[in-house]
Coordinates of C-alpha atoms in Angstrom, one line a residue:
Chain A
D1 CA 29.1 -61.3 30.8
V2 CA 32.5 -61.9 29.3
K3 CA 32.6 -64.8 26.8
V4 CA 35.6 -66.5 25.1
T5 CA 34.5 -69.4 23.0
Q6 CA 36.8 -72.1 21.6
S7 CA 35.3 -74.0 18.8
S8 CA 36.2 -77.5 19.9
R9 CA 36.5 -79.0 23.4
Y10 CA 38.2 -82.2 22.2
L11 CA 40.0 -82.8 18.9
V12 CA 41.9 -85.8 17.5
K13 CA 44.2 -85.4 14.5
R14 CA 46.9 -87.3 12.7
T15 CA 50.6 -86.5 12.4
G16 CA 51.3 -84.2 9.5
E17 CA 47.8 -82.7 9.3
K18 CA 47.2 -79.0 9.3
V19 CA 45.1 -78.2 12.3
F20 CA 43.0 -75.1 13.0
L21 CA 41.9 -74.0 16.5
E22 CA 39.4 -71.2 16.6
C23 CA 38.7 -68.7 19.3
V24 CA 36.0 -66.0 19.4
Q25 CA 35.4 -63.3 22.0
D26 CA 32.4 -61.1 22.4
M27 CA 34.0 -58.3 24.5
D28 CA 35.5 -56.1 21.7
H29 CA 38.9 -56.8 23.2
E30 CA 42.0 -55.8 21.2
N31 CA 44.3 -58.3 22.8
M32 CA 44.1 -62.0 22.3
F33 CA 46.4 -64.9 23.4
W34 CA 47.0 -68.5 22.7
Y35 CA 48.6 -70.7 25.4
R36 CA 49.3 -74.4 25.8
Q37 CA 49.0 -76.1 29.1
D38 CA 51.0 -79.2 30.0
P39 CA 51.2 -80.9 33.4
G40 CA 54.1 -79.6 35.5
L41 CA 54.8 -76.8 33.0
G42 CA 51.9 -74.5 33.6
L43 CA 50.8 -72.2 30.9
R44 CA 53.2 -71.2 28.1
L45 CA 52.4 -68.4 25.7
I46 CA 52.5 -69.4 22.0
Y47 CA 51.4 -66.2 20.2
F48 CA 49.4 -63.1 21.0
S49 CA 47.8 -60.4 19.0
Y50 CA 47.2 -56.8 20.0
D51 CA 45.2 -55.7 17.0
V52 CA 43.7 -57.1 13.8
K53 CA 46.3 -58.5 11.5
M54 CA 49.0 -58.0 14.2
K55 CA 50.8 -60.8 15.9
E56 CA 53.7 -61.3 18.3
K57 CA 55.6 -64.5 19.1
G58 CA 55.4 -65.8 22.6
D59 CA 57.7 -68.1 24.4
I60 CA 57.1 -71.3 22.2
P61 CA 56.0 -70.2 18.7
E62 CA 57.8 -73.0 16.8
G63 CA 55.5 -75.2 14.8
Y64 CA 52.6 -72.8 15.1
S65 CA 51.2 -69.8 13.3
V66 CA 48.2 -67.5 14.0
S67 CA 45.6 -65.5 12.1
R68 CA 43.7 -62.4 13.2
E69 CA 41.5 -61.2 10.3
K70 CA 38.7 -59.9 12.5
K71 CA 38.9 -58.4 15.9
E72 CA 36.8 -61.0 17.6
R73 CA 38.5 -64.1 16.2
F74 CA 42.0 -65.4 16.8
S75 CA 43.0 -68.7 15.1
L76 CA 45.9 -71.0 16.0
I77 CA 47.3 -73.1 13.2
L78 CA 49.5 -76.2 13.5
E79 CA 51.1 -76.2 10.1
S80 CA 52.1 -79.9 10.3
A81 CA 50.9 -81.5 13.5
S82 CA 53.3 -83.6 15.5
T83 CA 52.8 -85.8 18.5
N84 CA 54.6 -83.4 20.8
Q85 CA 51.8 -80.9 20.1
T86 CA 49.4 -83.0 22.0
S87 CA 48.2 -80.7 24.7
M88 CA 45.5 -78.5 26.2
Y89 CA 45.2 -75.2 24.3
L90 CA 43.7 -72.1 26.0
C91 CA 42.7 -68.9 24.3
A92 CA 42.4 -65.7 26.3
S93 CA 41.5 -62.0 25.7
T94 CA 41.8 -58.7 27.5
G95 CA 41.0 -55.1 26.8
D96 CA 43.2 -52.5 25.2
R97 CA 45.4 -50.1 27.2
V98 CA 44.1 -51.4 30.4
L99 CA 46.6 -54.2 30.6
N100 CA 46.3 -54.5 34.4
Q101 CA 42.9 -56.0 33.7
P102 CA 42.6 -59.8 33.9
Q103 CA 42.7 -62.1 30.9
H104 CA 39.5 -64.0 30.2
F105 CA 39.9 -67.6 29.2
G106 CA 38.0 -70.0 27.1
D107 CA 37.3 -73.6 28.3
G108 CA 40.2 -74.9 26.3
T109 CA 40.7 -77.4 23.4
R110 CA 42.2 -80.8 24.4
L111 CA 44.1 -81.8 21.2
S112 CA 45.5 -85.2 20.6
I113 CA 47.9 -85.9 17.7
L114 CA 48.1 -89.6 16.8
Chain B
A15 CA 62.6 -60.5 32.7
Q16 CA 59.6 -61.5 34.7
S17 CA 58.9 -64.8 36.4
V18 CA 56.8 -66.4 39.1
A19 CA 57.3 -69.5 41.2
Q20 CA 54.8 -71.7 43.0
P21 CA 57.0 -73.8 45.2
E22 CA 54.3 -76.4 46.1
D23 CA 52.9 -78.8 43.5
Q24 CA 50.1 -79.8 45.9
V25 CA 48.5 -78.5 49.0
N26 CA 46.2 -80.6 51.2
V27 CA 43.9 -79.0 53.7
A28 CA 41.0 -80.3 55.8
E29 CA 37.6 -78.6 55.3
G30 CA 37.2 -75.7 57.6
N31 CA 40.9 -75.1 58.1
P32 CA 42.7 -72.0 56.7
L33 CA 44.5 -72.5 53.5
T34 CA 47.6 -70.8 51.9
V35 CA 48.9 -71.3 48.4
K36 CA 52.3 -69.8 47.9
C37 CA 53.6 -67.6 45.1
T38 CA 56.9 -65.6 44.7
Y39 CA 57.7 -63.4 41.8
S40 CA 60.6 -61.7 40.1
V41 CA 60.2 -58.5 38.0
S42 CA 62.5 -55.5 37.3
G43 CA 59.7 -52.9 37.6
N44 CA 56.5 -52.8 39.6
P45 CA 54.6 -56.1 39.6
Y46 CA 51.1 -56.6 38.5
L47 CA 50.0 -59.9 40.2
F48 CA 47.1 -62.2 39.5
W49 CA 45.6 -65.4 40.9
Y50 CA 43.5 -67.7 38.7
V51 CA 41.7 -71.0 39.5
Q52 CA 41.1 -73.8 37.1
Y53 CA 38.4 -76.5 37.7
P54 CA 38.7 -79.8 35.8
N55 CA 38.2 -79.5 32.0
R56 CA 37.7 -75.8 32.2
G57 CA 39.6 -72.7 31.4
L58 CA 41.1 -70.4 34.0
Q59 CA 38.9 -68.1 36.1
F60 CA 40.2 -64.8 37.5
L61 CA 40.2 -64.7 41.4
L62 CA 42.0 -61.5 42.3
K63 CA 44.7 -59.1 41.4
Y64 CA 47.2 -56.6 42.9
I65 CA 48.2 -53.6 40.9
T66 CA 48.8 -50.9 43.6
G67 CA 47.4 -49.8 46.9
D68 CA 46.5 -52.0 49.9
N69 CA 48.7 -55.0 50.3
L70 CA 45.8 -57.2 51.2
V71 CA 43.6 -57.9 48.2
K72 CA 40.2 -59.5 48.5
G73 CA 38.7 -61.5 45.6
S74 CA 36.1 -64.0 44.6
Y75 CA 34.8 -66.9 46.6
G76 CA 36.2 -65.6 49.9
F77 CA 39.8 -65.7 48.7
E78 CA 42.4 -63.0 49.5
A79 CA 46.0 -62.5 48.9
E80 CA 48.8 -60.5 50.6
F81 CA 51.4 -58.6 48.6
N82 CA 54.7 -58.5 50.4
K83 CA 57.3 -56.4 48.5
S84 CA 60.2 -57.2 50.7
Q85 CA 59.7 -61.0 50.4
T86 CA 58.5 -60.7 46.7
S87 CA 55.5 -62.8 47.5
F88 CA 51.8 -62.9 46.8
H89 CA 50.4 -65.8 48.7
L90 CA 46.7 -66.8 48.3
K91 CA 44.7 -67.4 51.4
K92 CA 41.3 -68.3 52.6
P93 CA 40.2 -68.4 56.3
S94 CA 38.1 -71.6 56.0
A95 CA 38.5 -74.0 53.1
L96 CA 35.6 -75.8 51.4
V97 CA 35.7 -79.1 49.5
S98 CA 34.5 -77.2 46.5
D99 CA 37.8 -75.1 46.6
S100 CA 39.6 -78.2 45.3
A101 CA 41.1 -77.1 42.0
L102 CA 44.3 -76.0 40.3
Y103 CA 45.6 -72.5 41.2
F104 CA 47.8 -70.4 39.1
C105 CA 49.8 -67.2 40.1
A106 CA 50.7 -64.8 37.3
V107 CA 52.8 -61.7 37.0
R108 CA 53.3 -58.9 34.6
D109 CA 56.1 -56.3 34.8
G110 CA 54.3 -52.9 35.2
G111 CA 57.4 -51.2 33.8
N112 CA 57.4 -53.3 30.7
S113 CA 55.4 -52.4 27.7
G114 CA 54.8 -56.0 26.8
Y115 CA 51.4 -57.5 27.0
A116 CA 52.1 -61.0 28.3
L117 CA 51.6 -62.5 31.7
N118 CA 54.0 -65.1 33.1
F119 CA 52.2 -68.0 34.8
G120 CA 53.5 -70.2 37.5
K121 CA 53.3 -74.0 37.1
G122 CA 50.2 -74.3 39.2
T123 CA 49.4 -75.7 42.6
S124 CA 46.8 -78.4 43.1
L125 CA 44.7 -77.8 46.1
L126 CA 42.9 -80.7 47.7
V127 CA 40.4 -80.0 50.5
T128 CA 39.2 -83.1 52.3
P129 CA 35.9 -83.4 54.2

């Protein structure tokens, strides 16, 4: 069965800290995505990656960066956390060249920046 | 550009009654359409998709959706609602004529099924 695992369910950090959110998938998928989810705004795409060491900006990349050193792992980095980055973060993955296949989601990381 | 709209923030239905959650889309090419469900403190779970073929698509948990090209809609339906269907539902679209990888999600509709 498909599995996308996010390393933390809940995380509390301080303003200015560098924050790492980790995501691992066990389906050998090429494509991985990071979204943030906020009430009334739905899901907004931050970054995605279609191959190892490849990345593309989504709709709201400002204040974030990503790392994809291995196929199964996609990390989201908040370079200097700010309170407006308090949100639910969702990781997803999907297979290569079959982009009409659904994305599989992790359970999310609820991040609070104090 | 591609986008999707869910015009209702919340839908209330009595258990046993039919339910409909509305979704309209906008794409320049052929639409690839998806419905997802999110239970509290969980990620999104895939329900069903429309890529091509029959306009009526059947999915998980007894849900179905009807693709209507003339009305650019993809409404989610279930003949008889269960209390356990109460959750947040998201519609998403990808432009099949676009080589991009991303889905555009709607803002979500909260479904409340009362006993």
